[in-house]
CSV table of C-alpha atoms in Angstrom, one decimal:
chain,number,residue,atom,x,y,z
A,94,UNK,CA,125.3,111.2,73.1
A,95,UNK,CA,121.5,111.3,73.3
A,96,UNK,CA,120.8,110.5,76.9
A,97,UNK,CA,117.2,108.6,77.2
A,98,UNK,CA,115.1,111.1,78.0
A,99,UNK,CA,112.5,108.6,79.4
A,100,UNK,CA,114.4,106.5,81.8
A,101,UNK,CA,113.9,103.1,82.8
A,102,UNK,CA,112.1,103.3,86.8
A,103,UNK,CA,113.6,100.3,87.9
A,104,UNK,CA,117.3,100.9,85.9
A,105,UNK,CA,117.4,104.8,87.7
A,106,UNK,CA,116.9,105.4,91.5
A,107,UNK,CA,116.0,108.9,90.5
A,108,UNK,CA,112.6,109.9,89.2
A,109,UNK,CA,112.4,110.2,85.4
A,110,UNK,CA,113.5,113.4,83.6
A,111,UNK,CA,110.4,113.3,81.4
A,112,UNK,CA,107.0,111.8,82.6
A,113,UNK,CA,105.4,109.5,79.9
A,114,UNK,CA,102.9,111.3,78.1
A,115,UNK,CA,99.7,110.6,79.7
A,116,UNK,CA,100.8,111.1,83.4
A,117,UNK,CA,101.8,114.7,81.7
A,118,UNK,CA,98.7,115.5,79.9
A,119,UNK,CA,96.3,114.2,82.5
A,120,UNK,CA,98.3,116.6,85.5
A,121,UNK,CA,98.0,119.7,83.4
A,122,UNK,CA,94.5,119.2,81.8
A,123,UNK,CA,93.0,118.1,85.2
A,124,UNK,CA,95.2,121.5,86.8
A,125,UNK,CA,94.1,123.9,83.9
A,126,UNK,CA,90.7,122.3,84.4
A,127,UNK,CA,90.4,123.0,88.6
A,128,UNK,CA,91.6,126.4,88.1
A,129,UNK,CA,88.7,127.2,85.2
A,130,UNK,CA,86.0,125.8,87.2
A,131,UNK,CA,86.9,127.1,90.8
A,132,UNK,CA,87.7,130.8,89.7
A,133,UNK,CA,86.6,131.8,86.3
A,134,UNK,CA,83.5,129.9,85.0
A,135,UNK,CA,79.8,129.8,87.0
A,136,UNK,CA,78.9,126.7,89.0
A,137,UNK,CA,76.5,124.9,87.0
A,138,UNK,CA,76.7,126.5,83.8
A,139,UNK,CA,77.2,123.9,80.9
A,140,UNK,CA,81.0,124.7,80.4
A,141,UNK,CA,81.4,124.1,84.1
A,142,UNK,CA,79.6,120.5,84.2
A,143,UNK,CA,81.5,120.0,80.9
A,144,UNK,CA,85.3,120.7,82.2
A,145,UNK,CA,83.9,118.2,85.5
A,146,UNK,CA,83.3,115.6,83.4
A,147,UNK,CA,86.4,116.2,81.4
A,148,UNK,CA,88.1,115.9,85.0
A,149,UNK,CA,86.5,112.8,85.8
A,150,UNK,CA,87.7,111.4,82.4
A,151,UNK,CA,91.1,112.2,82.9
A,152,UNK,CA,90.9,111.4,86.7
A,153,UNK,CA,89.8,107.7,85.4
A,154,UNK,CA,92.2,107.4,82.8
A,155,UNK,CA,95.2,108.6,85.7
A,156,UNK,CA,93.5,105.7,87.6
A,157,UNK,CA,93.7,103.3,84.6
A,158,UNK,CA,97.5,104.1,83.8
A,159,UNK,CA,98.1,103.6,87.7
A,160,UNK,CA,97.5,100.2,87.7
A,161,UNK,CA,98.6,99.4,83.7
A,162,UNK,CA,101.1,101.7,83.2
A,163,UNK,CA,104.7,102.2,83.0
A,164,UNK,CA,106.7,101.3,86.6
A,165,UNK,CA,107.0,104.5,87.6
A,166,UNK,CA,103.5,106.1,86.9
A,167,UNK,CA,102.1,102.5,88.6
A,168,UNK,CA,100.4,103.2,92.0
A,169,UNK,CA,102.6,100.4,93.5
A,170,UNK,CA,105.8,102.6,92.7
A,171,UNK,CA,105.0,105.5,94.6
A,172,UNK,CA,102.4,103.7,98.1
A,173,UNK,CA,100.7,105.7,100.4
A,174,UNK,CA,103.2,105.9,103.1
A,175,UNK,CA,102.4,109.1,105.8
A,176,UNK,CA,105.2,107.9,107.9
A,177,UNK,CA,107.9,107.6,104.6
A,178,UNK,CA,106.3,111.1,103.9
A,179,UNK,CA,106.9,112.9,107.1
A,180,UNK,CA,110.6,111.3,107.2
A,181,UNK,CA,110.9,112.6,103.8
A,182,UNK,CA,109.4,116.5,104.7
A,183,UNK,CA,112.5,116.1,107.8
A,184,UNK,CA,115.4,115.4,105.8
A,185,UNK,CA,114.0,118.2,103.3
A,186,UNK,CA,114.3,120.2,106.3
A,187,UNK,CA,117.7,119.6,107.3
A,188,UNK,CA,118.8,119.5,103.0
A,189,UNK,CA,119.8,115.9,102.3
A,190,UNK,CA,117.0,114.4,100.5
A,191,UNK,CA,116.9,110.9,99.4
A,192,UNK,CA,115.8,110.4,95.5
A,193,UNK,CA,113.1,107.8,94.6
A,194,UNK,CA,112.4,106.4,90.9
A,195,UNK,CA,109.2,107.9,91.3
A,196,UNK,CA,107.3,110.6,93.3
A,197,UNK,CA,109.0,111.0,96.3
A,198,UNK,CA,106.6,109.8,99.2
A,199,UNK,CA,105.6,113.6,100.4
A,200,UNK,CA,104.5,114.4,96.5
A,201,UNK,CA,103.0,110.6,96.5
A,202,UNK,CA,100.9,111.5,99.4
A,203,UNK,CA,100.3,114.8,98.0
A,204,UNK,CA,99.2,112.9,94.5
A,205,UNK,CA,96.1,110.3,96.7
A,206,UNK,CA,95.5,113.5,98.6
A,207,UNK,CA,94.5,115.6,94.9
A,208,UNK,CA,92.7,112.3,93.4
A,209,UNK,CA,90.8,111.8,96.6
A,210,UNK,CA,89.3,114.9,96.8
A,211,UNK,CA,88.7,115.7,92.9
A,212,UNK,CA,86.5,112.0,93.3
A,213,UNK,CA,84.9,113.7,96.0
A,214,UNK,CA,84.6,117.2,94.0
A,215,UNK,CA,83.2,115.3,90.8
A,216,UNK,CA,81.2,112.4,92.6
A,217,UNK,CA,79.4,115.8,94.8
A,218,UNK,CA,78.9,117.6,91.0
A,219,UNK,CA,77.1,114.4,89.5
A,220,UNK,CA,74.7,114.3,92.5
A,221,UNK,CA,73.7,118.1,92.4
A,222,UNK,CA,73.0,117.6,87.8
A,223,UNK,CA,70.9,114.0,89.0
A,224,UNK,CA,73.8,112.7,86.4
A,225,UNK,CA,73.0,114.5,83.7
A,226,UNK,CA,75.3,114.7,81.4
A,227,UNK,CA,76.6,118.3,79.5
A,228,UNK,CA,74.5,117.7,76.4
A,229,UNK,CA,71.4,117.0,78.8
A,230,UNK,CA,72.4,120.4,80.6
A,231,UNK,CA,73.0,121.7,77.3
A,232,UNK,CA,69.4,120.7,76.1
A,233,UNK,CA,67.6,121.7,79.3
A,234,UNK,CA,69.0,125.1,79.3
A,235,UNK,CA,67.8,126.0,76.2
A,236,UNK,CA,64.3,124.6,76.4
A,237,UNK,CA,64.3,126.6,79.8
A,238,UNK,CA,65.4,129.6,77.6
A,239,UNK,CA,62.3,128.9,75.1
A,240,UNK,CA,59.8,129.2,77.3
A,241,UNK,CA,59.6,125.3,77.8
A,242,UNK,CA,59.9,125.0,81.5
A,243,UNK,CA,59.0,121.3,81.6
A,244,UNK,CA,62.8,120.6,82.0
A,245,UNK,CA,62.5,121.8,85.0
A,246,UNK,CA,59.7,120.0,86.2
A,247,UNK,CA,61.0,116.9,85.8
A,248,UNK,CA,64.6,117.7,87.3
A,249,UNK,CA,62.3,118.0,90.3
A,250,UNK,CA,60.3,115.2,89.9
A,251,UNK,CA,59.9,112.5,92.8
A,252,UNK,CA,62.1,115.0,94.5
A,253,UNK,CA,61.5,114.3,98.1
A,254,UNK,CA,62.5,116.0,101.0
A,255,UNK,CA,65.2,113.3,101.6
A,256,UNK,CA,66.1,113.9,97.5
A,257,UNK,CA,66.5,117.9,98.4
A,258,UNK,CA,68.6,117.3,101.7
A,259,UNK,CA,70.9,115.3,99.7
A,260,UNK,CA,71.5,118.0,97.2
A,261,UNK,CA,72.3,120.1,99.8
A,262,UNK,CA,74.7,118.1,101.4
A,263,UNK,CA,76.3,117.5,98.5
A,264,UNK,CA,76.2,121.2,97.0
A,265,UNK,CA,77.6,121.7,100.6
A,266,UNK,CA,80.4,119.1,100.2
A,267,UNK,CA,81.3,120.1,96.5
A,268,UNK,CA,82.4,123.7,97.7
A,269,UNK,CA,84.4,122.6,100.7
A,270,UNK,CA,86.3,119.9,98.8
A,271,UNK,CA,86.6,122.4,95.7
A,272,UNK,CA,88.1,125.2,98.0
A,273,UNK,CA,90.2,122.5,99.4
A,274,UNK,CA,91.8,121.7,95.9
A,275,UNK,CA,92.5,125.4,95.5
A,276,UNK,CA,94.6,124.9,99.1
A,277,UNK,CA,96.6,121.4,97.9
A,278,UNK,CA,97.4,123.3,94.4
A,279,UNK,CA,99.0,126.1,96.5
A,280,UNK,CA,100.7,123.6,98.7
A,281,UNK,CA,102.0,121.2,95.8
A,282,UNK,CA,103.2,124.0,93.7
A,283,UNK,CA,105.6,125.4,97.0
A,284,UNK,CA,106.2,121.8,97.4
A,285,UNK,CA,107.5,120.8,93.9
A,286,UNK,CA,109.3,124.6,94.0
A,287,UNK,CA,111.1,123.6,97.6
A,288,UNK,CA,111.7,120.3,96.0
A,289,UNK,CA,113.3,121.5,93.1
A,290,UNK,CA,115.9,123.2,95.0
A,291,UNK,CA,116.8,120.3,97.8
A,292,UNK,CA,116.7,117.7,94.7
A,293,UNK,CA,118.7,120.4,92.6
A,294,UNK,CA,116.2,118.8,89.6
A,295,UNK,CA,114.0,121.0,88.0
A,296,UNK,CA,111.0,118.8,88.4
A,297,UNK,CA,108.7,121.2,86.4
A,298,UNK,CA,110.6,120.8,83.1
A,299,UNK,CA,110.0,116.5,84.1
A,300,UNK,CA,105.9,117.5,83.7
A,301,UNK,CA,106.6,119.7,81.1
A,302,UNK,CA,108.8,118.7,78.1
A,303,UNK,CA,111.8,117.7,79.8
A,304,UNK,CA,115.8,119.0,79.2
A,305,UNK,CA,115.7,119.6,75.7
A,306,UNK,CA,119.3,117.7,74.4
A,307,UNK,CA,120.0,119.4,71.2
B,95,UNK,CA,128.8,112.6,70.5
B,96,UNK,CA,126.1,110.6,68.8
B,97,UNK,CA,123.5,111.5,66.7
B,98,UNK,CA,120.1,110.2,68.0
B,99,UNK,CA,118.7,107.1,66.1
B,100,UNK,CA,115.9,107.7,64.0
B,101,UNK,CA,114.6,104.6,65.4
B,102,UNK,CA,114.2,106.3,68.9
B,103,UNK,CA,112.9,109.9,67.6
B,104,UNK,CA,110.0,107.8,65.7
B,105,UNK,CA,109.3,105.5,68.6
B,106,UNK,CA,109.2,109.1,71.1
B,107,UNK,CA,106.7,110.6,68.1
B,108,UNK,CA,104.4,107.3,68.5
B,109,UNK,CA,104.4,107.0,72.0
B,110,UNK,CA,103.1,110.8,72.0
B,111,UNK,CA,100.7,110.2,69.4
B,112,UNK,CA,99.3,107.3,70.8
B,113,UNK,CA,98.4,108.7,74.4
B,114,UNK,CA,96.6,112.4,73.0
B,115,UNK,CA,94.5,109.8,70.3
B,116,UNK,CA,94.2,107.9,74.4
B,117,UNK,CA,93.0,110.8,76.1
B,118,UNK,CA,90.7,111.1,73.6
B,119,UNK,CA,89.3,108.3,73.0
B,120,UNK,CA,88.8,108.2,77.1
B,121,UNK,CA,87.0,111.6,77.0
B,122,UNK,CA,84.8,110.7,74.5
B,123,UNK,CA,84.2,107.1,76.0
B,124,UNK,CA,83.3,108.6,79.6
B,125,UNK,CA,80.8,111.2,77.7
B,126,UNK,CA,79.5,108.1,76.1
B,127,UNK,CA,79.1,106.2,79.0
B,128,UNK,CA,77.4,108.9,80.8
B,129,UNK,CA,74.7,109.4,78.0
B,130,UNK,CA,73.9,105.5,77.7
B,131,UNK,CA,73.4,105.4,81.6
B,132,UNK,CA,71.1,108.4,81.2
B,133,UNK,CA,69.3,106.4,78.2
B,134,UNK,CA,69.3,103.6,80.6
B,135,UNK,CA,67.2,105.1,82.9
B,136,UNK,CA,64.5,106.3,80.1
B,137,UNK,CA,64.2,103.5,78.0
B,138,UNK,CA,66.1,100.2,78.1
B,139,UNK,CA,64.4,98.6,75.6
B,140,UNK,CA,64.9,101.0,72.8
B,141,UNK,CA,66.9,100.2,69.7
B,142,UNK,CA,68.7,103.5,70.3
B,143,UNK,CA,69.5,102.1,73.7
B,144,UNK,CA,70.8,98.8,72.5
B,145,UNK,CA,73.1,100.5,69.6
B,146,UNK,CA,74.7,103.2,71.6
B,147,UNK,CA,75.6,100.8,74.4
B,148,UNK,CA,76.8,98.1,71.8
B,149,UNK,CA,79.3,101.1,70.7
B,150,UNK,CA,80.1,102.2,74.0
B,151,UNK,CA,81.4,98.8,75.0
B,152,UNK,CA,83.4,99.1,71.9
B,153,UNK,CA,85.0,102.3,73.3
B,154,UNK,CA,85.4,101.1,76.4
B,155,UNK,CA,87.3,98.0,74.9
B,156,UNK,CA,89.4,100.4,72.9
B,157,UNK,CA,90.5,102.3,75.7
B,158,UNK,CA,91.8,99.4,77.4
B,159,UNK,CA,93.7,97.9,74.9
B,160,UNK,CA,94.9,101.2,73.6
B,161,UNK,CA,96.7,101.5,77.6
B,162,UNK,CA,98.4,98.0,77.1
B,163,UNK,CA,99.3,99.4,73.3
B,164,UNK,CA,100.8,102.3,74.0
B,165,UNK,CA,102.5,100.6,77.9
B,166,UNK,CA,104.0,98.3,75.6
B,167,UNK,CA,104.9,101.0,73.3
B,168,UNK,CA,106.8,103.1,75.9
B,169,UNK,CA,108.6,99.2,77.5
B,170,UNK,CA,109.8,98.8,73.8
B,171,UNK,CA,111.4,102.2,73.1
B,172,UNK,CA,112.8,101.7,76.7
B,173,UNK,CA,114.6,98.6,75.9
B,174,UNK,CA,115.3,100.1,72.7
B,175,UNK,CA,117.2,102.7,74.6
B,176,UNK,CA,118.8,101.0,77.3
B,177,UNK,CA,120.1,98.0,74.7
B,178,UNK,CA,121.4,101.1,72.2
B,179,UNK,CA,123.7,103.0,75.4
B,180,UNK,CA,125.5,99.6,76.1
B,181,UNK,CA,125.8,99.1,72.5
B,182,UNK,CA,127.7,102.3,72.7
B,183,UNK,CA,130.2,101.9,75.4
B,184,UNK,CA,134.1,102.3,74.7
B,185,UNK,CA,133.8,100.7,71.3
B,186,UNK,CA,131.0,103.2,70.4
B,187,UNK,CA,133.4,105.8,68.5
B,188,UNK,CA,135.3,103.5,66.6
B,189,UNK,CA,132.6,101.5,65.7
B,190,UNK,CA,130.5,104.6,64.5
B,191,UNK,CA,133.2,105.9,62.5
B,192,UNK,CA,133.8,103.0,60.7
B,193,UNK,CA,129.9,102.8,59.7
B,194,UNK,CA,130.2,106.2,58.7
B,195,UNK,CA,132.3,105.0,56.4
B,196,UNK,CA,130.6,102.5,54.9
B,197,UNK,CA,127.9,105.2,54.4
B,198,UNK,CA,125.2,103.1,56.6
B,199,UNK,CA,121.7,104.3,56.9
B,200,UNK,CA,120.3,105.0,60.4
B,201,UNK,CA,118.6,101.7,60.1
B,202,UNK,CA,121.4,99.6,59.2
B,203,UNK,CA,123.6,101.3,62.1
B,204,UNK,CA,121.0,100.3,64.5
B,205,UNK,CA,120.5,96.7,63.6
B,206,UNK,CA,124.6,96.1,63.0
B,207,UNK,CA,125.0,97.7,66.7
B,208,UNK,CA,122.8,95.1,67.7
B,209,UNK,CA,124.3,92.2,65.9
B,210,UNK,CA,127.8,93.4,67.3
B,211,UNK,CA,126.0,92.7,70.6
B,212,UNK,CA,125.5,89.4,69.2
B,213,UNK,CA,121.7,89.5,69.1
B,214,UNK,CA,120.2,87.3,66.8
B,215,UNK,CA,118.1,88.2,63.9
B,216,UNK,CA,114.8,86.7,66.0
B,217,UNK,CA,116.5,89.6,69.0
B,218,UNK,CA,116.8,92.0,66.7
B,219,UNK,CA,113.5,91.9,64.9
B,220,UNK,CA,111.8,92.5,68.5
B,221,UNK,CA,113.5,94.9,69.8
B,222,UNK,CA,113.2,97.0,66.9
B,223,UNK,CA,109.6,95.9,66.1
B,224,UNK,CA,110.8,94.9,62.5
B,225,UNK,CA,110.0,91.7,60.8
B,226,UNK,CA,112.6,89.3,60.5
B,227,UNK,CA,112.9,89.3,56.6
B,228,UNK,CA,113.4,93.1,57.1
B,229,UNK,CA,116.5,92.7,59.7
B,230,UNK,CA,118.0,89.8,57.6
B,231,UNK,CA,117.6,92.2,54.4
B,232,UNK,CA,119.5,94.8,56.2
B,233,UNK,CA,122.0,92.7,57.6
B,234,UNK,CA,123.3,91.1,54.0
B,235,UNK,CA,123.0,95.1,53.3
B,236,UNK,CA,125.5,96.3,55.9
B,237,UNK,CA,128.0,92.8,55.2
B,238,UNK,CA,127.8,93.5,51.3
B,239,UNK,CA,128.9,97.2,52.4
B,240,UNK,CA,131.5,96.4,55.2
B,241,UNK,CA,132.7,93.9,52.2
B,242,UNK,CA,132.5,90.6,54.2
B,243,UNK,CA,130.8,87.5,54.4
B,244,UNK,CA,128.7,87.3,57.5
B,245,UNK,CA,128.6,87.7,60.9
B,246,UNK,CA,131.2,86.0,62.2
B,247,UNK,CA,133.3,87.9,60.1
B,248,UNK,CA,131.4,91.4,61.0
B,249,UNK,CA,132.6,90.8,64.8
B,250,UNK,CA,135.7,89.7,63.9
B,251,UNK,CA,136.6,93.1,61.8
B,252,UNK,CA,136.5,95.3,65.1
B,253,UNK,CA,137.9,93.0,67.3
B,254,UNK,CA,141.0,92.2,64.6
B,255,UNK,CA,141.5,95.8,64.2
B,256,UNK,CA,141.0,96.6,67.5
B,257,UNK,CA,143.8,94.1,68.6
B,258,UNK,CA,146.3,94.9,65.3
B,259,UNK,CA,145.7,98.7,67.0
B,260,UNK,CA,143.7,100.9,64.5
B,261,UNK,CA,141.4,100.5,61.7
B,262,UNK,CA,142.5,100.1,58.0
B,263,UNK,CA,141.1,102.9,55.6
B,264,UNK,CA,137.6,101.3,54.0
């Protein structure tokens, strides 16, 4: 019999063995896109402004999908609850964990932790391009590369001292909060491996593609 | 032991392709949105202006109403699913075997499942997204094949030979 591989949040107290869709494409297009921009490509090359706004489109569709999606991938399914999460992190501790229909509250808390600070990350990178977006970049570059250096010129224009301070700050911000991403992935990839094992789910294959039935 | 309904695979296959056409349509509509804020700041009044913005709040529209779509999507598939496992409880076996051998489609298995449940055709045609003409159509199919004359006498088939203690060779 060909159990539903998409279960019901409120019919299951356990979380679902498959994620819908877009809760699974937005997690590993916004992971595959932190891990490109932090290590491999440069900061403030066009393919690194273009993978930030890719991450602030998925980040907005995530947002969207919290508050109109399916129960369990609904913001009001998995609250921010620090107290729920640290009772949560002790019963890990001791080996009887509770299940939840939905993230359980340490991965929850884990979840607002990663959206706040990629807002932060993404907010910091639209200040330091003045908003531009990757075409603009795209355009500027190469009239830079033509000998054309108006481009620059007007980037700078009106730029006061109070203008270049704030790009500093926020150049400043961007890297700390970037780093800081790097630091959550670690942590949420030991948690989801320590959860694994207490839950005895494999909660990988759930953001993946599931227990493949036939 | 089961084989999936079609009805099920196909819904899985639309609710997949309807959120990568999603997150599409969201990355282009935040690219968008980005470029007519930029335009905004150069020059308002431009007909350039006024068009791309006129599409962007088109995009903007369609990403919003492709969420409820494709929400509703995965809330019908679930329904489909949960209404389909109580459909198959004890009787399921007997039940299927008999269909087999009145050589129903996958369709037809699905909708007389659900008219065993004693949904009616309005039920029916909702949970399976079907018009109603198309569930009545396959209802007079599966009666015409079982070799009765309606519903009442589709229920009463099982339950009679369930009572007299085994089904009669179709």
């Amino acid at each position: 019999m060909a159990s539903p591989r998409i279960q019901a949040g409120t019919a299951a107290e356990t979380p679902p063995t498959l994620w819908d869709p877009v809760v699974r494409v937005t997690h590993w297009g916004i992971a595959a896109s932190v891990l490109l921009n932090a290590l491999l490509d440069e900061g403030g090359s066009v393919l690194h402004v273009t993978i930030g706004w890719i991450v602030m489109a998925l980040l907005f569709l995530r947002m969207v999908w919290g508050v109109l999606g399916p129960v369990e991938a609904r913001f009001s399914a998995f609250p921010p609850n620090p107290l729920a999460a640290l009772r949560h992190l002790r019963q890990l501790a001791t080996g009887r964990v509770r299940h939840y229909p939905s993230h359980n509250p340490a991965g929850a808390l884990m979840a607002y932790a990663f959206w706040a600070t990629l807002a932060v990350v993404t907010a910091t990178g639209l200040i330091m391009t003045g908003g531009a977006t990757p075409m603009q970049v795209a355009a500027d570059k190469a009239a830079v590369a033509s000998g054309d250096w108006s481009a620059l010129i007007r980037d700078g224009e009106g730029a006061s001292d109070e203008d270049e301070s704030l790009g500093k700050a926020a150049k400043e911000v961007h890297d700390v909060a970037a780093n800081l991403l790097l630091i959550l992935a670690a942590l949420h990839v030991a948690g989801v491996a320590l959860e694994s094992r207490a839950m005895r789910r494999n909660l990988v294959a759930a953001m993946l593609i599931g227990k493949r039935q036939r | 032991m089961s084989i999936g309904p079609d009805i099920l695979v196909s819904g899985r296959r639309q609710i997949v392709a309807l959120s990568i056409f999603l997150v599409i349509q969201t990355l282009g509509t935040v690219f968008y949105v980005g470029d007519v804020i930029a335009d905004l700041r150069e020059d308002p009044a431009s007909a350039h202006f006024v068009f791309e913005a006129i599409v962007t709040a088109a995009l903007v529209l369609g990403v919003i109403l492709g969420t409820f779509a494709l929400r509703r999507t995965i809330e019908l598939l679930r329904s489909q699913e949960q209404a389909l496992a109580v459909a198959r409880g004890a009787l399921s076996e007997v039940i299927e075997g008999q269909f087999d051998a009145w050589a129903l489609t996958p369709a037809e298995r699905d909708v007389g499942l659900l008219a065993l449940k004693g949904l009616d055709v309005a039920e029916i045609a909702e949970l399976r997204g079907a018009a109603q003409g198309t569930v009545r159509a396959q209802l007079t199919r599966i009666y015409s094949k079982a070799g009765v004359s309606g519903r009442a006498q589709f229920a009463a088939f099982f339950v009679e030979d369930l009572l007299s203690g085994g089904l009669k060779a179709a």
